[in-house]
mmCIF file of C-alpha atoms and ligand atoms in Angstrom:
data_model
loop_
_atom_site.group_PDB
_atom_site.id
_atom_site.type_symbol
_atom_site.label_atom_id
_atom_site.label_comp_id
_atom_site.label_asym_id
_atom_site.label_seq_id
_atom_site.Cartn_x
_atom_site.Cartn_y
_atom_site.Cartn_z
ATOM 1 C CA MET A 14 25.994 -5.070 2.249
ATOM 2 C CA ILE A 15 23.911 -4.595 5.376
ATOM 3 C CA LEU A 16 21.156 -6.730 6.772
ATOM 4 C CA THR A 17 18.018 -4.816 7.679
ATOM 5 C CA ALA A 18 15.008 -5.991 9.637
ATOM 6 C CA VAL A 19 12.042 -5.213 7.461
ATOM 7 C CA LEU A 20 8.870 -4.030 9.151
ATOM 8 C CA THR A 21 6.201 -6.527 9.828
ATOM 9 C CA SER A 22 2.721 -6.355 8.466
ATOM 10 C CA ALA A 23 -0.082 -8.826 8.792
ATOM 11 C CA ASN A 24 2.234 -10.978 10.899
ATOM 12 C CA LEU A 25 4.658 -11.404 8.028
ATOM 13 C CA VAL A 26 8.281 -10.815 8.932
ATOM 14 C CA THR A 27 10.856 -10.626 6.218
ATOM 15 C CA LEU A 28 14.548 -10.061 6.284
ATOM 16 C CA GLY A 29 15.780 -7.946 3.409
ATOM 17 C CA VAL A 30 19.326 -7.557 2.192
ATOM 18 C CA CYS A 31 20.063 -4.071 0.880
ATOM 19 C CA SER A 32 23.175 -3.296 -1.096
ATOM 20 C CA CYS A 33 24.756 0.012 -0.181
ATOM 21 C CA HIS A 34 26.799 2.114 -2.550
ATOM 22 C CA ASP A 35 30.089 3.658 -1.553
ATOM 23 C CA ASN A 36 31.315 6.888 -3.080
ATOM 24 C CA ALA A 37 33.132 5.202 -5.939
ATOM 25 C CA MET A 38 31.879 6.318 -9.359
ATOM 26 C CA VAL A 39 30.129 3.323 -10.841
ATOM 27 C CA GLU A 40 28.330 3.375 -14.174
ATOM 28 C CA VAL A 41 24.839 2.125 -13.376
ATOM 29 C CA GLU A 42 22.265 1.222 -16.007
ATOM 30 C CA PRO A 43 18.996 3.155 -15.535
ATOM 31 C CA VAL A 44 16.194 1.109 -14.002
ATOM 32 C CA LYS A 45 13.634 0.305 -16.692
ATOM 33 C CA VAL A 46 10.142 0.788 -15.330
ATOM 34 C CA ALA A 47 6.479 0.343 -16.268
ATOM 35 C CA VAL A 48 3.494 2.024 -14.584
ATOM 36 C CA VAL A 49 0.110 0.285 -14.459
ATOM 37 C CA GLY A 50 -2.887 2.463 -13.626
ATOM 38 C CA ALA A 51 -1.057 5.184 -15.589
ATOM 39 C CA ALA A 52 -4.255 7.060 -16.458
ATOM 40 C CA GLY A 53 -5.444 7.306 -12.838
ATOM 41 C CA ARG A 54 -4.731 10.096 -10.348
ATOM 42 C CA MET A 55 -1.638 8.463 -8.817
ATOM 43 C CA GLY A 56 -0.590 6.899 -12.115
ATOM 44 C CA GLN A 57 -0.434 10.248 -13.916
ATOM 45 C CA GLU A 58 1.583 11.839 -11.111
ATOM 46 C CA THR A 59 3.943 8.849 -11.143
ATOM 47 C CA VAL A 60 4.408 8.961 -14.909
ATOM 48 C CA ARG A 61 5.366 12.668 -14.674
ATOM 49 C CA ALA A 62 7.782 12.049 -11.787
ATOM 50 C CA LEU A 63 9.478 8.961 -13.239
ATOM 51 C CA HIS A 64 9.862 10.564 -16.668
ATOM 52 C CA ARG A 65 12.062 13.274 -15.127
ATOM 53 C CA ALA A 66 13.899 11.065 -12.626
ATOM 54 C CA GLU A 67 17.621 10.443 -12.786
ATOM 55 C CA GLY A 68 18.628 6.796 -13.124
ATOM 56 C CA ILE A 69 15.102 5.760 -14.138
ATOM 57 C CA ASP A 70 13.933 4.981 -17.657
ATOM 58 C CA LEU A 71 10.131 4.962 -17.983
ATOM 59 C CA GLN A 72 9.399 2.489 -20.777
ATOM 60 C CA LEU A 73 5.732 1.524 -20.454
ATOM 61 C CA ALA A 74 2.407 3.016 -19.374
ATOM 62 C CA ILE A 75 -0.534 0.632 -18.956
ATOM 63 C CA ASP A 76 -4.171 1.309 -18.075
ATOM 64 C CA ARG A 77 -7.211 -0.740 -19.015
ATOM 65 C CA SER A 78 -9.384 2.361 -19.420
ATOM 66 C CA SER A 79 -7.116 4.287 -21.786
ATOM 67 C CA GLY A 80 -5.458 1.879 -24.237
ATOM 68 C CA GLY A 81 -4.231 3.736 -27.361
ATOM 69 C CA THR A 82 -4.240 7.176 -25.669
ATOM 70 C CA HIS A 83 -0.975 9.113 -25.826
ATOM 71 C CA VAL A 84 0.361 9.784 -22.319
ATOM 72 C CA ARG A 85 0.863 13.486 -23.205
ATOM 73 C CA GLU A 86 -2.889 13.860 -23.700
ATOM 74 C CA LEU A 87 -3.205 13.096 -19.989
ATOM 75 C CA VAL A 88 -0.116 14.596 -18.368
ATOM 76 C CA GLY A 89 0.752 17.440 -20.741
ATOM 77 C CA SER A 90 3.296 18.023 -23.480
ATOM 78 C CA ARG A 91 6.310 17.602 -21.159
ATOM 79 C CA GLY A 92 5.306 14.023 -20.407
ATOM 80 C CA PRO A 93 6.939 10.961 -21.966
ATOM 81 C CA ASP A 94 6.425 10.008 -25.609
ATOM 82 C CA LEU A 95 4.463 6.831 -24.823
ATOM 83 C CA VAL A 96 1.155 5.374 -25.915
ATOM 84 C CA ILE A 97 -0.842 3.619 -23.181
ATOM 85 C CA HIS A 98 -1.217 -0.165 -23.438
ATOM 86 C CA ASP A 99 -4.363 -1.793 -22.117
ATOM 87 C CA LYS A 100 -2.995 -5.332 -21.508
ATOM 88 C CA LEU A 101 -0.237 -5.693 -18.939
ATOM 89 C CA GLY A 102 1.076 -9.147 -19.937
ATOM 90 C CA ALA A 103 1.384 -8.265 -23.631
ATOM 91 C CA ALA A 104 3.060 -4.957 -22.772
ATOM 92 C CA LEU A 105 5.654 -6.638 -20.531
ATOM 93 C CA ASP A 106 6.348 -9.216 -23.265
ATOM 94 C CA SER A 107 6.844 -6.516 -25.901
ATOM 95 C CA THR A 108 9.107 -4.295 -23.785
ATOM 96 C CA PRO A 109 11.169 -5.905 -21.012
ATOM 97 C CA VAL A 110 11.427 -3.802 -17.831
ATOM 98 C CA ASP A 111 12.976 -4.277 -14.378
ATOM 99 C CA VAL A 112 10.207 -2.833 -12.182
ATOM 100 C CA LEU A 113 6.415 -2.473 -12.333
ATOM 101 C CA VAL A 114 4.768 0.321 -10.305
ATOM 102 C CA ASP A 115 1.093 -0.413 -9.575
ATOM 103 C CA PHE A 116 -1.595 2.147 -8.720
ATOM 104 C CA THR A 117 -4.825 0.346 -9.644
ATOM 105 C CA THR A 118 -7.211 -1.618 -7.396
ATOM 106 C CA ALA A 119 -6.434 -4.270 -4.800
ATOM 107 C CA SER A 120 -7.817 -7.196 -6.841
ATOM 108 C CA ALA A 121 -6.076 -6.104 -10.049
ATOM 109 C CA ALA A 122 -2.785 -5.416 -8.255
ATOM 110 C CA MET A 123 -2.452 -9.048 -7.147
ATOM 111 C CA GLN A 124 -2.879 -10.331 -10.723
ATOM 112 C CA HIS A 125 -0.436 -7.710 -11.976
ATOM 113 C CA ALA A 126 2.129 -8.696 -9.363
ATOM 114 C CA GLU A 127 1.903 -12.349 -10.364
ATOM 115 C CA SER A 128 2.205 -11.460 -14.036
ATOM 116 C CA ALA A 129 5.281 -9.318 -13.315
ATOM 117 C CA LEU A 130 7.006 -11.807 -10.996
ATOM 118 C CA LYS A 131 6.599 -14.608 -13.573
ATOM 119 C CA ARG A 132 8.617 -12.433 -15.959
ATOM 120 C CA GLY A 133 11.301 -11.547 -13.384
ATOM 121 C CA VAL A 134 9.910 -7.992 -13.034
ATOM 122 C CA ALA A 135 9.851 -6.627 -9.458
ATOM 123 C CA PRO A 136 6.450 -5.139 -8.503
ATOM 124 C CA VAL A 137 6.292 -1.983 -6.383
ATOM 125 C CA ILE A 138 2.666 -2.002 -5.266
ATOM 126 C CA GLY A 139 1.284 1.349 -4.134
ATOM 127 C CA THR A 140 -2.316 0.190 -4.465
ATOM 128 C CA THR A 141 -3.821 -0.128 -1.004
ATOM 129 C CA GLY A 142 -6.286 -2.568 0.521
ATOM 130 C CA ILE A 143 -4.239 -5.747 -0.051
ATOM 131 C CA GLY A 144 -5.250 -8.248 2.640
ATOM 132 C CA VAL A 145 -3.239 -10.591 4.849
ATOM 133 C CA GLN A 146 -3.909 -13.663 2.699
ATOM 134 C CA ASP A 147 -2.850 -11.880 -0.470
ATOM 135 C CA LEU A 148 0.326 -10.654 1.196
ATOM 136 C CA ARG A 149 1.161 -14.237 2.180
ATOM 137 C CA MET A 150 0.561 -15.330 -1.404
ATOM 138 C CA LEU A 151 2.699 -12.489 -2.713
ATOM 139 C CA LYS A 152 5.542 -13.454 -0.404
ATOM 140 C CA ALA A 153 5.367 -17.040 -1.687
ATOM 141 C CA LEU A 154 5.408 -15.798 -5.296
ATOM 142 C CA THR A 155 8.533 -13.712 -4.698
ATOM 143 C CA GLU A 156 10.239 -16.846 -3.407
ATOM 144 C CA GLU A 157 8.971 -19.069 -6.228
ATOM 145 C CA HIS A 158 10.216 -16.642 -8.896
ATOM 146 C CA SER A 159 13.329 -15.433 -6.990
ATOM 147 C CA THR A 160 12.236 -11.856 -7.670
ATOM 148 C CA PRO A 161 11.579 -9.239 -4.963
ATOM 149 C CA ALA A 162 8.445 -7.169 -4.467
ATOM 150 C CA MET A 163 7.416 -4.209 -2.334
ATOM 151 C CA TYR A 164 3.994 -3.343 -0.918
ATOM 152 C CA VAL A 165 4.012 0.282 0.207
ATOM 153 C CA PRO A 166 0.686 1.585 1.551
ATOM 154 C CA ASN A 167 2.159 5.097 1.916
ATOM 155 C CA PHE A 168 5.083 6.493 -0.074
ATOM 156 C CA ALA A 169 5.238 9.830 1.770
ATOM 157 C CA ILE A 170 8.454 10.100 3.800
ATOM 158 C CA GLY A 171 6.581 12.152 6.424
ATOM 159 C CA ALA A 172 4.056 9.330 6.844
ATOM 160 C CA VAL A 173 6.866 6.823 7.418
ATOM 161 C CA LEU A 174 8.226 9.109 10.134
ATOM 162 C CA MET A 175 4.732 9.538 11.617
ATOM 163 C CA MET A 176 4.397 5.757 11.980
ATOM 164 C CA ARG A 177 7.844 5.495 13.556
ATOM 165 C CA PHE A 178 7.068 8.312 16.031
ATOM 166 C CA ALA A 179 3.725 6.669 16.856
ATOM 167 C CA GLU A 180 5.536 3.422 17.585
ATOM 168 C CA LEU A 181 7.889 5.254 19.977
ATOM 169 C CA ALA A 182 5.020 7.023 21.749
ATOM 170 C CA ALA A 183 2.921 3.849 22.130
ATOM 171 C CA ARG A 184 5.576 2.295 24.388
ATOM 172 C CA TRP A 185 4.766 4.970 26.967
ATOM 173 C CA MET A 186 1.204 5.914 26.074
ATOM 174 C CA PRO A 187 -0.864 2.824 25.216
ATOM 175 C CA ASP A 188 -4.180 4.754 25.037
ATOM 176 C CA VAL A 189 -4.416 5.827 21.425
ATOM 177 C CA GLU A 190 -6.893 6.359 18.605
ATOM 178 C CA ILE A 191 -6.291 7.036 14.900
ATOM 179 C CA ILE A 192 -8.191 9.501 12.734
ATOM 180 C CA GLU A 193 -7.493 9.103 9.025
ATOM 181 C CA LEU A 194 -8.888 11.577 6.492
ATOM 182 C CA HIS A 195 -9.014 11.031 2.728
ATOM 183 C CA HIS A 196 -10.695 12.315 -0.440
ATOM 184 C CA GLU A 197 -14.210 11.080 -1.154
ATOM 185 C CA ASN A 198 -13.140 8.706 -3.962
ATOM 186 C CA LYS A 199 -10.856 6.521 -1.861
ATOM 187 C CA GLU A 200 -12.127 2.946 -2.243
ATOM 188 C CA ASP A 201 -10.872 1.291 0.952
ATOM 189 C CA ALA A 202 -11.429 2.136 4.603
ATOM 190 C CA PRO A 203 -9.587 2.190 6.866
ATOM 191 C CA SER A 204 -6.594 3.371 4.864
ATOM 192 C CA GLY A 205 -3.613 1.048 4.512
ATOM 193 C CA THR A 206 -1.565 3.560 6.520
ATOM 194 C CA ALA A 207 -4.032 3.542 9.418
ATOM 195 C CA ALA A 208 -4.087 -0.273 9.435
ATOM 196 C CA LEU A 209 -0.292 -0.435 9.423
ATOM 197 C CA THR A 210 -0.028 2.220 12.151
ATOM 198 C CA ALA A 211 -2.468 0.257 14.352
ATOM 199 C CA GLU A 212 -0.540 -2.952 13.795
ATOM 200 C CA ARG A 213 2.752 -1.316 14.667
ATOM 201 C CA ILE A 214 1.319 0.334 17.782
ATOM 202 C CA ALA A 215 0.005 -3.071 18.892
ATOM 203 C CA SER A 216 3.399 -4.666 18.315
ATOM 204 C CA VAL A 217 5.154 -2.326 20.774
ATOM 205 C CA ARG A 218 2.422 -1.863 23.374
ATOM 206 C CA GLY A 219 3.627 -5.018 25.112
ATOM 207 C CA GLY A 220 1.958 -5.287 28.517
ATOM 208 C CA GLY A 221 0.580 -1.734 28.262
ATOM 209 C CA VAL A 222 -3.144 -2.375 28.046
ATOM 210 C CA PRO A 223 -5.250 0.560 26.847
ATOM 211 C CA LYS A 224 -7.939 1.765 29.258
ATOM 212 C CA LYS A 225 -11.487 0.963 28.083
ATOM 213 C CA PRO A 226 -13.495 4.177 27.773
ATOM 214 C CA ARG A 227 -16.896 3.927 29.501
ATOM 215 C CA SER A 228 -18.980 5.544 26.744
ATOM 216 C CA VAL A 229 -21.971 3.664 25.350
ATOM 217 C CA GLU A 230 -22.370 3.756 21.549
ATOM 218 C CA ARG A 231 -25.832 5.273 20.948
ATOM 219 C CA THR A 232 -25.186 5.294 17.186
ATOM 220 C CA PRO A 233 -23.496 2.125 15.896
ATOM 221 C CA GLY A 234 -20.014 2.811 14.564
ATOM 222 C CA VAL A 235 -19.708 6.239 16.131
ATOM 223 C CA ARG A 236 -16.570 5.163 18.016
ATOM 224 C CA GLY A 237 -14.947 3.994 14.799
ATOM 225 C CA GLY A 238 -13.740 0.502 13.908
ATOM 226 C CA LYS A 239 -11.152 -1.493 15.839
ATOM 227 C CA MET A 240 -7.954 -2.952 14.395
ATOM 228 C CA HIS A 241 -5.393 -4.481 16.742
ATOM 229 C CA ASP A 242 -7.380 -2.986 19.650
ATOM 230 C CA VAL A 243 -6.911 0.533 18.260
ATOM 231 C CA ASN A 244 -10.002 2.597 17.318
ATOM 232 C CA ILE A 245 -9.749 3.982 13.785
ATOM 233 C CA HIS A 246 -12.022 6.749 12.480
ATOM 234 C CA SER A 247 -12.167 7.134 8.690
ATOM 235 C CA ILE A 248 -13.252 10.488 7.301
ATOM 236 C CA ARG A 249 -14.016 10.798 3.559
ATOM 237 C CA LEU A 250 -14.532 14.338 2.246
ATOM 238 C CA ARG A 251 -14.056 16.421 -0.862
ATOM 239 C CA GLY A 252 -11.005 18.670 -0.616
ATOM 240 C CA LEU A 253 -8.888 16.185 1.337
ATOM 241 C CA VAL A 254 -5.932 14.251 -0.115
ATOM 242 C CA ALA A 255 -4.394 11.953 2.541
ATOM 243 C CA HIS A 256 -4.059 12.894 6.208
ATOM 244 C CA GLN A 257 -3.725 11.096 9.526
ATOM 245 C CA GLU A 258 -3.692 11.972 13.205
ATOM 246 C CA VAL A 259 -2.510 9.565 15.868
ATOM 247 C CA VAL A 260 -3.828 10.847 19.196
ATOM 248 C CA PHE A 261 -2.350 9.503 22.442
ATOM 249 C CA GLY A 262 -3.913 10.118 25.843
ATOM 250 C CA GLY A 263 -2.203 10.021 29.253
ATOM 251 C CA GLN A 264 -2.816 11.329 32.760
ATOM 252 C CA GLY A 265 -3.610 15.028 32.207
ATOM 253 C CA GLU A 266 -1.946 15.139 28.769
ATOM 254 C CA THR A 267 -2.403 14.216 25.130
ATOM 255 C CA LEU A 268 0.048 13.889 22.296
ATOM 256 C CA THR A 269 -1.034 14.298 18.670
ATOM 257 C CA ILE A 270 1.144 13.222 15.758
ATOM 258 C CA ARG A 271 -0.236 14.476 12.459
ATOM 259 C CA HIS A 272 0.803 14.003 8.867
ATOM 260 C CA ASP A 273 -0.710 15.719 5.815
ATOM 261 C CA SER A 274 -0.172 14.952 2.156
ATOM 262 C CA PHE A 275 -1.488 18.094 0.444
ATOM 263 C CA ASP A 276 -0.923 16.821 -3.068
ATOM 264 C CA ARG A 277 0.114 13.616 -4.799
ATOM 265 C CA GLY A 278 3.633 14.988 -5.352
ATOM 266 C CA SER A 279 4.255 14.088 -1.688
ATOM 267 C CA PHE A 280 4.384 10.394 -2.639
ATOM 268 C CA MET A 281 6.894 10.694 -5.458
ATOM 269 C CA GLU A 282 10.210 10.694 -3.547
ATOM 270 C CA GLY A 283 9.128 7.398 -1.998
ATOM 271 C CA VAL A 284 8.069 5.937 -5.346
ATOM 272 C CA LYS A 285 11.449 6.830 -6.914
ATOM 273 C CA LEU A 286 13.333 5.422 -3.923
ATOM 274 C CA CYS A 287 11.513 2.085 -4.274
ATOM 275 C CA VAL A 288 11.987 1.929 -8.046
ATOM 276 C CA ARG A 289 15.728 2.487 -7.628
ATOM 277 C CA ARG A 290 16.152 0.011 -4.773
ATOM 278 C CA VAL A 291 13.595 -2.791 -5.091
ATOM 279 C CA LYS A 292 15.808 -5.037 -7.208
ATOM 280 C CA SER A 293 18.453 -5.071 -4.452
ATOM 281 C CA LEU A 294 15.971 -6.479 -1.902
ATOM 282 C CA GLN A 295 14.891 -10.042 -1.243
ATOM 283 C CA GLY A 296 11.422 -11.482 -0.825
ATOM 284 C CA LEU A 297 8.429 -9.289 -0.018
ATOM 285 C CA VAL A 298 9.257 -6.014 1.708
ATOM 286 C CA ILE A 299 6.384 -4.097 3.268
ATOM 287 C CA GLY A 300 6.604 -0.343 3.747
ATOM 288 C CA LEU A 301 9.423 2.106 3.160
ATOM 289 C CA ASP A 302 11.137 1.753 6.523
ATOM 290 C CA SER A 303 13.901 -0.564 5.420
ATOM 291 C CA LEU A 304 14.940 1.994 2.800
ATOM 292 C CA VAL A 305 14.423 5.151 4.874
ATOM 293 C CA PHE A 306 16.076 3.929 8.099
ATOM 294 C CA ASP A 307 18.900 1.792 6.684
HETATM 295 P P1 NAD B 15 -7.763 6.020 -9.742
HETATM 296 O O1 NAD B 15 -9.100 5.384 -9.745
HETATM 297 O O2 NAD B 15 -7.638 7.457 -10.060
HETATM 298 O O3 NAD B 15 -6.803 5.217 -10.768
HETATM 299 C C1 NAD B 15 -6.759 3.829 -10.902
HETATM 300 C C2 NAD B 15 -6.415 3.513 -12.340
HETATM 301 O O4 NAD B 15 -6.172 2.114 -12.445
HETATM 302 C C3 NAD B 15 -7.571 3.851 -13.321
HETATM 303 O O5 NAD B 15 -7.093 4.662 -14.369
HETATM 304 C C4 NAD B 15 -8.035 2.467 -13.811
HETATM 305 O O6 NAD B 15 -8.475 2.505 -15.168
HETATM 306 C C5 NAD B 15 -6.749 1.658 -13.668
HETATM 307 N N1 NAD B 15 -7.009 0.219 -13.536
HETATM 308 C C6 NAD B 15 -7.835 -0.414 -12.682
HETATM 309 N N2 NAD B 15 -7.777 -1.745 -12.862
HETATM 310 C C7 NAD B 15 -6.880 -1.956 -13.851
HETATM 311 C C8 NAD B 15 -6.401 -3.126 -14.495
HETATM 312 N N3 NAD B 15 -6.834 -4.352 -14.168
HETATM 313 N N4 NAD B 15 -5.460 -2.974 -15.475
HETATM 314 C C9 NAD B 15 -5.022 -1.737 -15.827
HETATM 315 N N5 NAD B 15 -5.471 -0.592 -15.266
HETATM 316 C C10 NAD B 15 -6.379 -0.702 -14.284
HETATM 317 O O7 NAD B 15 -7.138 5.707 -8.309
HETATM 318 P P2 NAD B 15 -5.932 6.481 -7.572
HETATM 319 O O8 NAD B 15 -6.450 7.595 -6.741
HETATM 320 O O9 NAD B 15 -4.852 6.740 -8.548
HETATM 321 O O10 NAD B 15 -5.458 5.362 -6.535
HETATM 322 C C11 NAD B 15 -4.977 4.103 -6.971
HETATM 323 C C12 NAD B 15 -4.522 3.309 -5.759
HETATM 324 O O11 NAD B 15 -3.390 3.959 -5.161
HETATM 325 C C13 NAD B 15 -5.580 3.193 -4.638
HETATM 326 O O12 NAD B 15 -5.517 1.891 -4.089
HETATM 327 C C14 NAD B 15 -5.116 4.229 -3.625
HETATM 328 O O13 NAD B 15 -5.553 3.922 -2.309
HETATM 329 C C15 NAD B 15 -3.630 4.059 -3.755
HETATM 330 N N6 NAD B 15 -2.802 5.164 -3.219
HETATM 331 C C16 NAD B 15 -1.649 4.795 -2.660
HETATM 332 C C17 NAD B 15 -0.791 5.762 -2.180
HETATM 333 C C18 NAD B 15 0.526 5.326 -1.569
HETATM 334 O O14 NAD B 15 1.281 6.182 -1.081
HETATM 335 N N7 NAD B 15 0.816 4.033 -1.588
HETATM 336 C C19 NAD B 15 -1.130 7.120 -2.248
HETATM 337 C C20 NAD B 15 -2.341 7.464 -2.833
HETATM 338 C C21 NAD B 15 -3.177 6.476 -3.342
#
């Protein structure tokens, strides 16, 4: 067992205990999992990925818009032999699972998490836009029901590394702005990744105060929005998936750290990692760091 410091978000700090496996051959039961939002863009990708994943047993697909539809009608004939449920609570009561993966909307995800935790099911929430208050509530629910949960605004391993590199750079280069670029249907802005990156930059800047640019805003909002004293610019355009640049400025130099998710497959290694590991954590764990850097 090792103790890992779990990243902070929204001023929540959690300590998670991860169990590590040695090389001994141990028979492990597959993790039984449900996906809510299964008919959506991320949900369909997740259903395909979890269906093929070793050590994972996809048992339930739930989506309020597609109750009664066979999953194969959405994801193709190689998908799982499951019919989509439209009511989460009833589905979890009919088929017990260990983990619930959520790709829906921020308001629905909170209700789903509560419903899961009450039943001892660990939520892995990929839905973005969950606010500070909700995260506090979620943390309290994990404690009340002695069941862990994860909130992961970005499952791409490259994005986790981007945030870590940005944190390193911010110690030396406090002048920084974030440009995040997403497809036109993304509901929230700024992205959860941009918000988390800004928060983590702020946490390591220490005494390094960013220089205030002199420019006057002739068009309101043209300089982006500020989170944790970091300007964030949100671009929404057809053709994009999920991309972010963190641009640092110094005396006579700039440093740009860029991450691109070109398709939704980029999130699946992270989703599988969380599904396999969430039950070994404690409390609310935010982000993938504690699993990637343990
Ligand atoms: P989408 O609109 O394509 O799919 C959402 C699905 O959720 C829809 O099928 C909808 O019917 C279903 N839904 C909504 N409310 C529901 C409810 N109460 N019960 C059951 N089903 C419900 O959206 P998407 O592009 O798949 O994105 C979903 C979420 O995932 C967004 O918040 C997005 O920002 C987030 N996202 C996260 C990551 C990550 O790495 N964490 C990556 C991409 C997208």
